[in-house]
Structures are given as structure tokens and as C-alpha cells.
Amino acid sequence: MTTWGMRRSARRGALLGTVFLLLASAGFSGPPAEASDRAPLWFDGTAATEVTVDGGRFTDGHGREVVLRGFNVSGETKLEENGGLPFASTADARASATALRSLTGGNAVRFLLSWAHAEPEPGKTDTTYLRAATEQIGALLDAGLRVFPDFHQDLYSRHLFDEDSWYTGDGAPRWAVEAGGYPDESCGICVLWGQNITQNQAVKNASRDFWHNRVLTVPTDAGTVSVPVQDAFLDTAQKTMTYLARNLDADQFAGVVGFDPYNEPYAGEYTSGQNSRTWERDMLWPFYEKFRARMDAAGWRDKPVFAEPNMFWNANLDLAKQEGGLLDAGRVGGRYVFNTHFYDQKAISGIFMWGKAKDGQYSTDFGTVRDRASALGTDGIVSEFGHPLNGTTADKAPTVVKAMYQALDSRLPGATWWTGAARSGPVLSATQWQWDIYSGRHHEAMNGNPDKILEEADAWNDEDLSAVELDASGAAVLRQDARLLDRLYPGAVAGRTLAFTYEDRSRDGATTLSWNQIPTGMPNTARLVGSGRYGMLVWRSEGATRAPTQLHLPSGFTPGSTTVVSDLGTTTGLPQYAAQGQNADHPIASATEPGTTDARRLLLSAPAASDGAGALHYALVADGAAAPTPELRAAAQRELTTWLASAGFPTT
């Protein structure tokens, strides 16, 4: 371990400094496969379909409600060792995608891109970088993953920071920083990188200039040019999107869901009389409208902008919270998605939250996300969430991340889910931070300094959040409990989801976390589930599709032992799904997840005669730990049918 590495480890242990987390959030090889070799992207045996936003929800081309779940790929883009790309090669991208699908069943990724590498000189796009990024995105799409790219930035740019600085950033190119004439960076008494957002004058000035579209005077080989900095970014974004649209084939491009224009936007400095809300109204939202126009011009008209609010609007510390959430944007509809991040700053601090997260810990926080998306007339996504896996509060990670997934699944705690399921709300899409197969194996010269070679963890500002790493044999393995990350979730629902919950029985050390118990008034259902994992989905048909409802089956939910109790029937043991319209005898079946050989999904096909608009359906899915008899399944079905009739679910 280098001297720098030892100092970093010591700093991880400093409790006092974690208070300042309230000031910020967490923060090419070979041609692509031929189309005929690819697995179907989304649906059994049919062409890939584009995901759009319709009626305030993600929907696919079969008219099903879609939930996107997966990871950010990856913080490696923040580093220089692979030239601002998530992977060293397309082969690594392909292997990583296969591992993500097999180990977690994720169906979506947020793919980080670098403005600095896309536009190394003003007005000049690096097509070599775009080609490599496009091939890596293509590898993920070919594995059955949906993708939404993200032009990522933190602390505006790494080029603001000195070679010997304790911190670094990512985002804007060197020329934009050098032309800005910013003061020498300094964070003062800072222990964590997020403090730079509000304490480092260089970061604040540069961020302010971006939002005000300051005209920079930039020397080039052809002479001095005047460059409005935000316009330069928008030009590069349009060129990038045009390149992707032209160089991904039609099936691949259908798997691109949208674009996240700017990670964790923040004003830098408010001008006189401005506050967080007026900044969102007057600076941030007009930027998104400009980006929307660039998407349209680049051939992305049917794909939404993944618009992030002011990064502090939903902070769970009152000292950090700011008014916002795109309150003045009106009803934006399907051209935009409400896209936010969430980290528990209380838990990360080690001071503002003692002990572990509990059942329902984040119900209110994630309920706010649902409410803002609904008010905007669109769907919502939490495109970053997670908790550090190293440091003084790492012991909280099992409960914190479980509670976050619980709140993504439902706005109710487990203790009240069965009695209040009609208030469960929509299932939120989300991508966890992060999926970095190079975790702990980096070789990053921090800020270009050869004496600061970072190898540990994420190799970026002391962070350690990757859910994956490579073992000694080079195979991808999870760094968190597989029961927590490989989850039952409704990837596509033939209608509208009314309620969903999943009891993953994940573990905190030797303790199994069980937060959602079957009510005592349903003894047969409780016996059927036993101590195993289970999920419950309630949905309302809208009569628009004959495609099946689809849920990812976690590892351990094997076809031979998985139990389903539904209005569609009951079974222990799942037959193989045949094809759309050919499952009259097997409305409950399973199939392999696209892009994998081992991960599976459950498919539920309601008969047309009982699936008119307004019809209510339910399915309890258990991992088979209790091996129920047909009689027990029938008794549980009667209990669940009675429960559904009295739960107050709307049919319109």
C-alpha cells in the first residue's frame, strides 16, 4: 500500500468528516455480433420493441407496463485508465453484461459517458471514443439489457484539480477549464469529496458558468475562438446521439430507452435573488428543453429525456434539503422522465442515524419521488442509490440497501403492506450505484500524478460502492448478498401494477431480515410461504395486450420447485413457456432470460375470456422452501381471493 493509500484508509475512518455528506450526494476489440446471433431483447421470439412513456408509465411495444432495474455501468468512466470508458474492451463489456444478467436479473443499465473524451478540442468530436462507446453499449444491448446513456460529471471536471489534490472530478474537457481562468482549487477543511460542491470556489465558478452559458475564449491551432460553454456541450451531445443512432442497428437502438443529460445538477452559485426553485425554473428546465430539441434533431424523438432535479431537493437531512423537484415544469408528459438519486446521508454520516435501517425506513422519501413523477405526468426512476461497502458505516449497508429496494417496490412498509396494499403505488424503476468489474483492481494515476496510483475499491475519491468484483479466477462475483441483489420484480405487466412486494429474506451478517410477514388471518398462505422468499403482485388488466406478465425469478426460484398461487391457477413446478398465444394449458410458465443461459423469468398469461379491461389479477410467487401440497395451494388461493376482494383495489 502506498503512503497515499494509507492516508485514504485513515480518512475513511474519520467520523466527524462524514457530517459533510449532507452537502452532496454520493456522488475496443472485435466487431459487434451479427443481428441473427443476438438473443431477443425483451420478449420471447419476437423483435425488440422500444420502451416509451405512455400514460405516466414506461411501456413496451406490446402495451405492457415496464419496470427497469439494474445498475450504473460504471464509475470506471470517471477514471483515465480506460480512456473515459466503462470497460477496457468490448469483450469486457460483453462479459460484464452477461454476469449482470445472470447474477442479478437486471434488465437495464445507466451507461456513463465522458464529455471530456467526446470533445477533447472545442468543436471536434473524437469518433474513436464514440466508436468504442457505441460498441460497448451494443454489447450490453445484445445481452438483453436496456440502456440509457448519461453524460456524467462530478465537481465539474478533473481538470480543475491539482496534481497533488486530495480530490478529483470528472466531466468537462481541459480546454473548457483552462479558458475559464478559475482560481486554484481549494476545499478548505474538507474530509469528503462532496464538500467541494459548496466549498471549492473553482468548482462553484465553473458550474455557474456552465448554467449561464458563459462565452469562453479558447486558443486553437486555427486561432482563437469564442465558445459558449453550454452550447458546446449540447453540440457534442447531439453529435454523440446522432452517432449512436446511425451506428447501432435497428434492434439495438430500440433497446436504448432515453438519455440522461447531466448528472446531479447544481447551480454552483445562485445569482442575486435566485434560489433553488427559481434556478430550476429559469436555468435547469430551459437546459432540458434545449437538450430535448437536440435529441429530436439526432433521431431520438421517441425517447425521453431523463431529467434530474436539483441534486439536493430530496435530501433526507433537513440541513441539506432544498426546494425543488421541477415544481414549475408543469405536466411534461412522455417526452421526459423524472429522474433522481437517493443516498441516505444520515446513515452514511454515522452520526445522524444510529443503528441499522428498519422496515419502511425510506417509504416517505421514495413516496415523494412517486408523487413528483405523477404531478409531472410521467414515470419516475431512481438512477442512483446505494451505500458504501467500506468504512465506518459499511455495517449499515445490508439494511440500508434492503430498505431502499423495499421502498422502490412499494410505498408501504412491510408491516402494513397486506392491510393497505391498495395504497402500495407503482413500482419504481431504478439503477443501483454501481457495477464495476474492475473494483479493487484499478491502476489510476489520480489527477495524472504518477505518485498517486489508486488501486483500491472504486479508485475515485475514496468511494467503494461496486456490487461486483472479479475473483482470483477472473469470474464476476457479487460483493453483497445475492438475495438482496437478485430480486423478484415485475419487468413487464400486461396492464397496470396496483401493488407489489417482495420479501427477499436477505441477511445482515447472521441475521435473516424478514420485514413482510403474511397476516395471521391467512394461515394457509403463511404455511405455503414458510420461511422462504416470496413476492406478491396485483395488477389490473387494461385489455390492450395478449403478451404475458413477466417477473424475473431470482436464483433459487427453480422451475421445479417454484410455487405460484394466482387467480390464473396454482402450481408447484413451472412448465416451459411455449410462445405467445400458445399457453392455454399453461397460463403459468417460465422461460430463460434473454441474454443468459441460467437466469429465468416467470410468465403469466391470462385467458382472453377473463382478461377484459378492469379485470383484477394476482400472483403469489414463492421459492418452494415449504413444498406445498395441492390442497394447501388451493386453500391459500381461497384466502388470497378473499383478500383481493376486500382490499379495495380499483377496477378503473
XYZ file of C-alpha atoms in Angstrom:
652
model
C 0.000 0.000 0.000
C 1.367 3.432 -0.920
C 1.564 6.319 1.527
C -1.362 7.833 -0.338
C -3.324 4.609 0.058
C -2.695 4.519 3.824
C -3.847 8.107 4.168
C -7.007 7.284 2.252
C -7.742 4.366 4.577
C -7.243 6.557 7.607
C -9.570 9.179 6.218
C -12.294 6.583 5.743
C -12.346 6.190 9.483
C -12.931 9.843 10.277
C -16.463 10.104 11.651
C -16.551 13.867 12.005
C -15.931 14.448 8.333
C -18.904 12.360 7.293
C -21.189 15.094 8.575
C -20.389 16.968 5.403
C -22.095 14.358 3.262
C -25.222 16.434 3.822
C -23.681 18.833 1.332
C -23.631 16.401 -1.584
C -24.901 13.102 -2.891
C -22.749 10.089 -3.292
C -21.858 11.239 -5.681
C -12.375 -1.751 -28.455
C -11.975 -5.008 -29.698
C -13.755 -7.013 -32.393
C -16.902 -6.240 -34.350
C -20.362 -6.430 -32.767
C -22.300 -9.664 -33.090
C -24.470 -10.073 -36.138
C -28.155 -9.444 -35.544
C -29.026 -13.088 -36.214
C -26.781 -14.163 -33.316
C -28.429 -11.955 -30.736
C -30.881 -13.023 -28.068
C -34.283 -11.292 -28.201
C -34.045 -8.044 -26.289
C -37.336 -8.061 -24.483
C -39.916 -10.623 -25.466
C -39.888 -14.302 -26.377
C -39.043 -14.846 -30.004
C -40.244 -11.505 -31.330
C -38.412 -8.402 -32.463
C -37.211 -5.942 -29.879
C -39.680 -3.239 -29.005
C -38.987 0.302 -27.946
C -39.787 1.411 -24.410
C -41.614 4.726 -24.288
C -43.574 6.652 -21.675
C -47.339 6.436 -22.089
C -49.976 7.337 -19.535
C -47.376 8.204 -16.909
C -45.512 4.870 -17.079
C -42.842 3.102 -19.060
C -44.460 0.818 -21.638
C -43.112 -1.559 -24.262
C -44.302 -2.184 -27.796
C -46.649 -4.914 -26.542
C -48.531 -2.395 -24.405
C -47.126 -3.704 -21.129
C -46.076 -1.593 -18.174
C -42.310 -1.849 -17.799
C -40.056 -1.617 -14.752
C -36.347 -1.002 -15.366
C -33.970 -2.469 -12.783
C -30.204 -2.707 -12.906
C -27.002 -0.790 -12.241
C -24.815 2.120 -13.276
C -22.090 0.984 -15.696
C -19.862 2.376 -14.342
C -17.717 4.735 -12.267
C -14.757 3.493 -14.333
C -15.826 6.228 -16.781
C -14.689 8.790 -14.202
C -11.150 7.418 -14.430
C -8.496 7.885 -17.088
C -7.088 4.358 -17.127
C -9.567 3.188 -19.816
C -9.918 6.499 -21.607
C -13.234 7.559 -20.081
C -14.981 4.292 -20.974
C -16.679 1.854 -18.597
C -14.682 -1.063 -19.999
C -11.189 -1.708 -21.314
C -12.649 -3.627 -24.266
C -15.890 -4.688 -25.891
C -15.131 -8.225 -24.719
C -15.106 -6.990 -21.111
C -18.389 -5.186 -21.719
C -19.951 -8.374 -23.058
C -18.703 -10.478 -20.148
C -19.846 -7.882 -17.631
C -23.316 -7.714 -19.186
C -23.670 -11.486 -19.089
C -22.662 -11.514 -15.430
C -25.094 -8.722 -14.572
C -27.961 -10.594 -16.235
C -27.051 -13.945 -14.675
C -26.172 -12.780 -11.154
C -28.914 -10.179 -10.630
C -31.514 -10.476 -13.395
C -31.143 -6.754 -14.047
C -32.716 -5.566 -17.290
C -31.311 -2.038 -17.586
C -28.139 -0.005 -17.166
C -27.268 3.645 -16.965
C -24.194 3.891 -19.207
C -21.764 6.657 -18.262
C -20.145 8.803 -20.954
C -17.419 11.466 -20.714
C -17.756 14.917 -22.280
C -14.002 15.414 -21.862
C -13.252 12.414 -24.079
C -16.040 13.043 -26.569
C -14.847 16.629 -27.243
C -11.118 16.889 -26.475
C -10.900 20.102 -28.550
C -13.639 22.676 -28.993
C -15.966 21.652 -31.803
C -14.044 18.444 -32.579
C -15.651 15.115 -31.754
C -13.433 12.114 -31.065
C -15.044 9.449 -33.247
C -12.629 6.826 -31.942
C -14.071 7.356 -28.464
C -17.646 7.328 -29.784
C -16.990 4.151 -31.757
C -15.645 2.340 -28.705
C -18.530 3.575 -26.527
C -21.059 2.526 -29.158
C -19.578 -0.969 -29.371
C -19.697 -1.336 -25.598
C -23.303 -0.141 -25.494
C -24.088 -2.591 -28.281
C -22.629 -5.457 -26.246
C -24.914 -4.590 -23.342
C -27.941 -4.337 -25.621
C -27.129 -7.694 -27.200
C -27.219 -9.260 -23.728
C -30.858 -8.212 -23.263
C -30.193 -5.014 -21.287
C -31.980 -1.726 -21.839
C -29.589 1.241 -21.841
C -29.875 4.946 -21.118
C -26.602 6.876 -21.567
C -25.546 9.556 -19.108
C -23.077 12.392 -19.722
C -21.602 12.159 -16.259
C -19.985 14.898 -14.203
C -18.895 15.338 -10.604
C -17.291 18.547 -9.361
C -17.500 19.759 -12.966
C -14.127 18.423 -14.212
C -10.972 16.578 -13.131
C -9.025 19.352 -14.860
C -9.969 21.778 -12.084
C -7.866 19.807 -9.602
C -4.168 19.988 -8.860
C -1.906 17.010 -9.339
C -1.416 16.657 -5.584
C -5.039 17.348 -4.596
C -6.904 15.075 -2.201
C -9.834 15.155 -4.614
C -10.694 14.849 -8.267
C -13.672 15.367 -10.545
C -14.918 14.337 -13.952
C -16.913 15.839 -16.790
C -15.816 18.902 -18.745
C -12.765 18.845 -21.049
C -9.456 20.517 -20.255
C -9.961 23.340 -22.765
C -13.206 24.428 -21.059
C -11.437 24.634 -17.702
C -8.287 26.382 -18.938
C -10.319 29.012 -20.781
C -12.388 29.651 -17.656
C -9.486 31.163 -15.728
C -10.685 29.636 -12.460
C -8.890 30.120 -9.134
C -6.626 27.444 -7.761
C -8.891 24.792 -6.305
C -9.194 24.509 -2.542
C -11.844 22.887 -0.367
C -10.575 24.192 2.959
C -11.358 21.856 5.853
C -12.828 19.045 3.786
C -12.810 15.357 4.550
C -15.238 14.102 1.896
C -15.331 14.959 -1.773
C -18.896 16.257 -1.811
C -17.925 19.304 0.225
C -16.219 20.685 -2.893
C -19.655 21.370 -4.383
C -20.313 24.180 -1.931
C -16.818 24.994 -0.598
C -14.452 24.879 -3.573
C -14.618 28.210 -5.385
C -13.174 26.785 -8.605
C -15.942 24.151 -8.741
C -18.605 26.707 -7.884
C -17.453 29.194 -10.533
C -17.154 26.607 -13.268
C -20.600 25.164 -12.522
C -22.120 28.646 -12.506
C -20.502 29.436 -15.866
C -21.942 26.285 -17.422
C -25.512 27.122 -16.461
C -25.107 30.739 -17.575
C -23.569 29.581 -20.886
C -20.517 31.784 -20.439
C -18.677 32.564 -23.670
C -15.120 31.239 -23.333
C -12.198 32.494 -25.386
C -10.317 29.365 -26.430
C -6.984 29.271 -28.323
C -6.841 26.602 -31.034
C -4.437 25.676 -33.846
C -6.680 27.646 -36.205
C -6.730 30.722 -33.983
C -8.754 31.991 -31.054
C -12.442 31.021 -30.992
C -15.370 32.140 -28.850
C -17.253 29.188 -27.384
C -20.473 29.405 -25.318
C -19.712 26.535 -22.953
C -23.200 25.081 -22.554
C -23.805 25.282 -26.286
C -20.556 23.364 -26.838
C -21.811 20.608 -24.537
C -25.175 20.471 -26.316
C -23.427 20.292 -29.706
C -21.326 17.358 -28.512
C -24.356 15.634 -27.019
C -26.220 15.944 -30.328
C -23.243 14.570 -32.270
C -22.971 11.694 -29.805
C -26.650 10.821 -30.092
C -26.512 11.086 -33.884
C -23.535 8.726 -33.922
C -25.310 6.208 -31.712
C -28.494 6.332 -33.804
C -26.527 5.730 -37.003
C -24.139 3.064 -35.717
C -26.409 0.891 -33.590
C -28.615 -1.330 -35.717
C -32.403 -1.012 -35.506
C -32.857 -3.749 -32.902
C -30.091 -2.323 -30.740
C -31.343 1.243 -30.987
C -34.813 0.058 -29.968
C -33.216 -1.033 -26.683
C -31.936 2.482 -25.912
C -34.542 3.929 -23.555
C -33.550 7.598 -23.418
C -30.730 9.924 -22.349
C -29.702 11.428 -19.006
C -28.255 14.833 -19.972
C -26.399 15.884 -16.838
C -25.552 14.081 -13.612
C -26.566 15.699 -10.314
C -27.114 19.277 -11.492
C -26.365 22.083 -9.058
C -26.173 25.837 -9.595
C -22.625 26.310 -8.330
C -23.611 29.744 -7.148
C -27.020 31.393 -7.172
C -27.226 34.850 -8.670
C -28.792 37.735 -6.781
C -32.377 36.947 -5.765
C -32.175 33.375 -7.035
C -32.933 30.261 -5.012
C -33.050 26.541 -5.738
C -36.593 26.641 -7.096
C -36.116 29.639 -9.359
C -32.793 28.187 -10.558
C -34.579 25.001 -11.602
C -37.250 27.082 -13.355
C -35.010 29.626 -15.076
C -31.782 27.701 -15.720
C -32.201 23.936 -15.384
C -35.526 23.353 -17.136
C -34.656 25.520 -20.164
C -31.470 23.432 -20.462
C -33.582 20.260 -20.589
C -35.799 21.800 -23.256
C -32.698 22.570 -25.322
C -31.470 19.023 -24.820
C -34.889 17.720 -25.855
C -34.583 19.641 -29.140
C -31.104 18.168 -29.707
C -32.472 14.665 -29.138
C -35.191 15.269 -31.712
C -32.662 16.521 -34.240
C -30.459 13.451 -33.613
C -33.230 10.935 -34.296
C -34.232 10.310 -30.676
C -37.700 11.876 -30.913
C -39.491 8.888 -29.362
C -37.051 8.531 -26.454
C -37.446 10.619 -23.287
C -35.062 12.978 -21.526
C -34.180 11.514 -18.107
C -34.360 14.869 -16.342
C -32.729 15.222 -12.922
C -33.831 17.933 -10.463
C -31.524 19.956 -8.232
C -29.454 17.273 -6.535
C -30.415 18.381 -3.005
C -34.200 18.535 -3.448
C -34.887 15.154 -1.768
C -32.046 15.043 0.760
C -33.061 13.210 3.925
C -31.283 15.731 6.145
C -33.221 18.950 6.671
C -29.948 20.903 6.751
C -29.212 19.819 3.187
C -32.702 19.824 1.684
C -33.604 22.500 -0.860
C -36.905 23.311 -2.520
C -37.159 21.780 -5.945
C -38.186 18.715 -7.858
C -39.029 20.585 -11.089
C -42.032 22.162 -9.374
C -42.641 24.720 -12.128
C -42.216 22.488 -15.178
C -45.943 21.739 -15.493
C -47.189 18.482 -17.000
C -44.251 17.292 -19.083
C -45.757 14.018 -20.307
C -43.926 11.233 -22.073
C -41.154 13.375 -23.536
C -39.426 13.477 -20.157
C -38.866 11.108 -17.233
C -38.455 12.313 -13.651
C -35.001 11.042 -12.768
C -33.485 11.434 -9.330
C -30.876 9.957 -6.980
C -31.119 8.954 -3.347
C -28.450 8.247 -0.748
C -29.165 8.095 2.974
C -26.922 10.868 4.194
C -27.960 10.215 7.779
C -26.818 6.602 7.571
C -23.594 7.448 5.738
C -22.705 10.084 8.334
C -22.625 7.604 11.212
C -23.857 10.446 13.417
C -27.388 11.359 12.340
C -28.621 7.739 12.233
C -27.500 5.302 14.904
C -28.092 1.635 14.285
C -29.443 -0.046 11.178
C -32.207 0.785 8.726
C -35.599 -0.658 9.560
C -38.771 -1.765 7.844
C -40.251 1.195 5.948
C -37.170 3.389 6.506
C -37.476 5.089 3.098
C -41.192 4.808 2.376
C -41.692 8.567 2.652
C -38.564 9.516 0.672
C -39.415 7.267 -2.269
C -43.096 8.153 -1.985
C -42.034 11.728 -2.694
C -40.361 10.548 -5.905
C -43.594 8.830 -6.982
C -45.607 11.937 -6.192
C -43.341 14.264 -8.164
C -43.357 11.947 -11.194
C -47.141 11.732 -11.038
C -47.512 15.510 -10.751
C -45.316 15.894 -13.837
C -47.483 13.416 -15.750
C -44.654 10.953 -16.336
C -42.850 7.980 -14.841
C -40.030 8.170 -12.304
C -36.697 6.455 -11.916
C -34.068 6.495 -9.171
C -30.965 6.290 -11.333
C -28.516 6.209 -8.401
C -28.832 4.729 -4.923
C -26.690 2.584 -2.663
C -24.442 2.656 0.384
C -20.662 2.395 0.946
C -19.304 -1.130 1.342
C -16.186 0.000 3.199
C -15.583 2.489 6.004
C -17.114 3.275 9.356
C -20.767 2.882 8.295
C -20.400 -0.094 5.937
C -22.137 -2.313 8.506
C -25.369 -0.467 7.689
C -25.276 -1.429 4.001
C -27.305 -4.684 4.230
C -30.258 -2.986 5.910
C -29.993 0.351 4.094
C -29.965 -1.192 0.625
C -32.730 -3.667 1.541
C -34.881 -0.779 2.769
C -34.206 1.129 -0.453
C -35.281 -1.798 -2.613
C -38.327 -2.241 -0.401
C -39.292 1.400 -0.970
C -38.729 1.039 -4.714
C -41.143 -1.906 -4.755
C -43.884 -0.256 -2.688
C -44.587 2.941 -0.822
C -45.693 0.901 2.215
C -43.632 -0.718 4.972
C -43.838 -4.492 5.153
C -45.731 -4.304 8.439
C -48.715 -2.596 6.763
C -48.484 -3.919 3.212
C -51.148 -6.607 3.486
C -53.650 -4.340 5.254
C -53.050 -1.342 2.991
C -51.911 -2.839 -0.314
C -54.314 -0.674 -2.330
C -52.033 2.248 -1.385
C -48.870 0.414 -2.473
C -48.374 2.596 -5.540
C -46.382 1.945 -8.708
C -43.106 0.025 -8.699
C -40.229 2.434 -9.286
C -37.541 1.804 -11.864
C -34.006 2.137 -10.531
C -30.300 1.572 -11.233
C -28.016 0.969 -8.258
C -24.622 2.644 -7.992
C -22.607 0.803 -9.273
C -21.444 -2.222 -11.374
C -17.646 -2.046 -11.811
C -15.930 -5.323 -12.658
C -12.545 -3.672 -12.007
C -13.372 -2.989 -8.347
C -10.164 -3.260 -6.300
C -8.075 -3.838 -9.456
C -7.641 -0.321 -10.772
C -4.436 1.418 -11.783
C -5.422 5.070 -11.810
C -2.933 7.929 -11.672
C -5.074 10.375 -9.694
C -5.171 13.735 -11.473
C -2.362 12.428 -13.670
C 0.024 12.084 -10.736
C 2.319 9.014 -11.171
C 2.996 9.075 -7.430
C -0.703 8.579 -6.623
C -1.610 5.278 -8.237
C -5.002 4.208 -6.913
C -5.879 0.511 -6.942
C -8.345 0.030 -4.083
C -12.130 -0.005 -4.256
C -13.556 2.391 -6.896
C -10.236 4.309 -7.216
C -12.180 7.560 -7.104
C -12.444 9.923 -4.131
C -12.418 7.122 -1.528
C -15.645 5.568 -2.816
C -16.374 1.845 -2.544
C -19.844 1.009 -3.820
C -19.441 -1.565 -6.580
C -21.802 -4.515 -6.183
C -19.458 -6.742 -8.198
C -15.792 -7.679 -8.429
C -13.677 -10.342 -10.103
C -12.463 -13.296 -8.084
C -8.975 -14.850 -8.367
C -10.047 -16.782 -11.477
C -11.395 -13.658 -13.174
C -15.063 -14.574 -12.725
C -17.547 -11.902 -11.702
C -18.898 -12.357 -8.169
C -21.250 -10.285 -6.040
C -19.924 -8.255 -3.114
C -23.367 -8.043 -1.486
C -25.844 -10.721 -0.507
C -27.216 -12.338 -3.663
C -30.657 -12.476 -2.042
C -30.599 -8.697 -1.849
C -29.460 -8.002 -5.404
C -31.026 -10.890 -7.362
C -34.645 -9.932 -6.861
C -38.134 -10.886 -7.915
C -39.570 -7.868 -9.741
C -42.235 -7.269 -12.420
C -40.255 -6.446 -15.563
C -43.362 -6.224 -17.764
C -47.007 -6.219 -16.676
C -49.969 -6.746 -19.005
C -51.962 -3.866 -17.574
C -51.253 -1.609 -14.624
C -49.480 -2.663 -11.450
C -51.607 -1.908 -8.391
C -49.383 -3.413 -5.696
C -46.156 -5.347 -5.372
C -43.973 -6.535 -2.528
C -41.003 -8.871 -2.267
C -39.636 -10.409 0.911
C -36.079 -11.270 -0.051
C -35.003 -12.707 3.336
C -31.610 -11.093 2.770
C -29.102 -11.205 5.574
C -27.318 -8.778 7.833
C -24.441 -10.952 8.954
C -26.032 -13.994 10.596
C -29.442 -12.313 10.891
C -32.121 -13.009 8.297
C -34.107 -9.829 7.630
C -37.826 -10.584 7.351
C -39.903 -7.409 7.221
C -43.069 -8.558 5.472
C -44.920 -11.307 7.309
C -48.095 -12.944 5.997
C -51.003 -11.888 8.281
C -52.163 -14.381 10.908
C -55.615 -14.288 9.299
C -54.145 -16.057 6.258
C -52.658 -19.178 7.883
C -52.602 -21.321 4.754
C -50.763 -18.681 2.777
C -48.285 -18.322 5.638
C -47.740 -22.099 5.732
C -47.219 -22.163 1.971
C -44.536 -19.475 2.151
C -42.933 -20.792 5.325
C -39.526 -19.209 5.891
C -38.799 -18.876 2.182
C -38.687 -15.885 -0.112
C -41.892 -14.719 -1.716
C -43.412 -11.900 -3.745
C -46.958 -10.734 -4.328
C -48.148 -8.871 -7.436
C -51.588 -7.401 -8.043
C -52.374 -5.933 -11.431
C -55.365 -4.661 -13.379
C -55.833 -5.605 -16.999
C -56.394 -2.794 -19.460
C -57.327 -5.161 -22.287
C -54.615 -3.808 -24.601
C -52.292 -6.795 -24.944
C -52.168 -10.571 -25.046
C -48.486 -10.591 -24.126
C -47.789 -12.206 -20.739
C -46.943 -10.518 -17.485
C -43.290 -11.186 -16.739
C -41.357 -11.321 -13.458
C -37.666 -12.065 -13.003
C -37.117 -15.240 -10.963
C -34.127 -14.972 -8.614
C -31.648 -17.798 -8.271
C -33.227 -20.495 -6.124
C -36.658 -19.991 -7.675
C -36.040 -23.067 -9.816
C -38.667 -24.229 -12.317
C -39.089 -27.500 -10.457
C -39.740 -26.029 -7.007
C -41.210 -22.556 -7.503
C -44.791 -22.223 -6.303
C -47.304 -19.817 -7.823
C -50.753 -19.186 -6.396
C -52.835 -16.965 -8.644
C -56.309 -16.336 -9.955
C -54.857 -17.943 -13.103
C -54.304 -21.219 -11.216
C -51.864 -22.783 -8.788
C -48.757 -24.843 -9.361
C -45.552 -26.078 -7.826
C -43.203 -26.602 -10.749
C -43.220 -24.383 -13.814
C -43.610 -25.714 -17.349
C -41.591 -24.170 -20.159
C -43.257 -21.193 -21.827
C -44.188 -22.086 -25.404
C -44.954 -18.951 -27.393
C -47.313 -16.020 -27.345
C -50.878 -17.283 -27.768
C -49.918 -20.956 -27.249
C -50.197 -21.285 -23.469
C -53.861 -22.017 -22.893
C -52.939 -25.145 -20.932
C -50.071 -23.432 -19.086
C -51.014 -19.862 -18.113
C -48.230 -20.075 -15.524
C -44.849 -20.924 -17.067
C -41.178 -19.992 -17.104
C -38.560 -19.133 -19.706
C -34.865 -18.289 -19.822
C -34.000 -14.619 -19.502
C -32.781 -13.197 -22.833
C -29.010 -12.983 -22.969
C -28.477 -15.708 -20.351
C -28.397 -19.484 -20.094
C -29.225 -19.784 -16.396
C -31.405 -16.872 -15.245
C -35.143 -17.377 -15.613
C -38.396 -15.431 -15.623
C -41.996 -16.226 -14.780
C -44.657 -15.606 -17.428
C -48.327 -15.255 -16.524
C -50.855 -15.416 -19.381
C -54.435 -14.540 -18.505
C -57.089 -16.171 -20.738
C -58.765 -13.638 -23.022
C -62.200 -14.541 -21.663
C -61.238 -13.385 -18.152
C -58.908 -10.561 -19.079
C -61.089 -7.663 -20.138
C -60.317 -4.108 -19.156
C -60.652 -3.727 -15.401
C -60.091 -7.379 -14.540
C -58.019 -7.832 -11.373
C -55.285 -10.441 -11.246
C -52.876 -11.545 -8.546
C -49.938 -13.883 -8.217
C -48.101 -15.031 -5.118
C -44.661 -16.393 -6.070
C -42.704 -18.464 -3.525
C -39.303 -20.113 -3.791
C -40.648 -23.543 -2.866
C -38.971 -23.813 0.519
C -42.166 -25.227 2.050
C -43.046 -27.771 -0.739
C -46.822 -27.165 -0.503
C -49.360 -29.819 -1.397
C -52.111 -29.192 -3.977
C -54.582 -28.937 -1.098
C -52.509 -26.269 0.634
C -52.164 -24.309 -2.608
C -55.952 -24.434 -3.079
C -56.529 -23.229 0.475
C -54.063 -20.371 0.007
C -55.772 -19.451 -3.257
C -59.110 -19.130 -1.439
C -57.515 -16.881 1.183
C -55.867 -14.669 -1.415
C -59.028 -14.389 -3.492
C -60.937 -13.286 -0.398
C -58.160 -10.830 0.489
C -58.175 -9.340 -3.021
C -61.939 -8.811 -2.962
C -61.754 -6.871 0.300
C -58.520 -4.925 -0.259
C -60.137 -2.008 -2.094
C -58.262 -2.215 -5.396
C -59.831 -0.059 -8.132
C -61.027 -1.690 -11.354
C -60.818 1.551 -13.353
